[in-house]
Amino acid sequence: MGIFVPDPIRNDGQERRPLLGILGGTFDPIHLGHLRLAEEVAEVLELDRVHFVPAAIPPHRPQPTLSAEMRLDLVSRAIADNARFVPDDRELRRSGASFTIDTLQDFRRTHPNHHLVLLLGMDAFNGLMHWHRWQELLAWTHIAVATRPGAQLGTQAGQLLHECSRSLAQFQTTQAGGIQQIEITRLDISATAIRQGLDLGHSVRYLVPESLLKPLYRHYSAPRFGQCGDK
Ligand code: ATP
């Protein structure tokens, strides 16, 4: 069975529109892997802005350990000195699960003059076919897939990438439906490893921005429940 490929929606007269990047994630916590992903994709695709959108209740994975407020606060601190990066709490303001399709529709409403580009690491892109209403996503956005250590392009994802591969000019002149794979600096950093390090009292310096160290160390050294098997 072939993969669903939507007809790209063309804008009137094929004029170029600025591209708005959307980096969703659990950000539990945000780290330098996220920041390089956004920076390098923004450079290659000449993105006007990148919105960092922490998920409230991520539907495809275990629930975050840090609170939504803290994850958003850390995102805001991490990107404070970058004029192109924007903290975006729209998923935290919605109730229920954070479905990307709803987020994209909301961005279309708030940014009608941009074309949207969803930024995904390769591991996330490989799981795209399990997302809620995934076949509709490409009717709303383009997708940029960034390389990530440990993640190889899966068969189905590779087929989708092949069928929907588009140039930067096509991203700018069509509203949605294109995919590009972008080779970025491979940083083997994950939030999981950072949480494990913090749990063990290890340093996470140079894995997260310097401005996050104090709040993270403070949070992880405070007494927390459930660490010793909460029977
Ligand atoms: P966790 O370890 O808790 O699963 P994570 O480090 O994968 O978290 P997420 O917030 O789940 O971080 O990731 C958000 C997005 O950023 C995803 O698309 C993911 O693929 C991408 N991403 C995260 N870390 C990297 C990295 N080091 N290199 C490239 N992409 C990354």
CSV table of C-alpha atoms in Angstrom, one decimal, residues 12 23 28 31 44 99 105 113 126 129 134 152 160 171:
chain,number,residue,atom,x,y,z
A,12,ASP,CA,-2.1,32.5,-5.1
A,23,LEU,CA,9.8,22.8,17.2
A,28,ASP,CA,12.1,17.7,29.9
A,31,HIS,CA,19.1,20.9,25.9
A,44,VAL,CA,19.4,26.3,6.0
A,99,PHE,CA,-2.0,16.7,19.2
A,105,GLN,CA,-4.3,24.5,12.7
A,113,ASN,CA,1.0,35.0,6.1
A,126,ASN,CA,10.3,7.7,12.1
A,129,MET,CA,2.9,7.3,11.1
A,134,TRP,CA,-0.9,11.9,10.7
A,152,GLN,CA,18.4,5.8,11.0
A,160,LEU,CA,7.4,9.4,2.6
A,171,PHE,CA,8.7,25.4,0.7
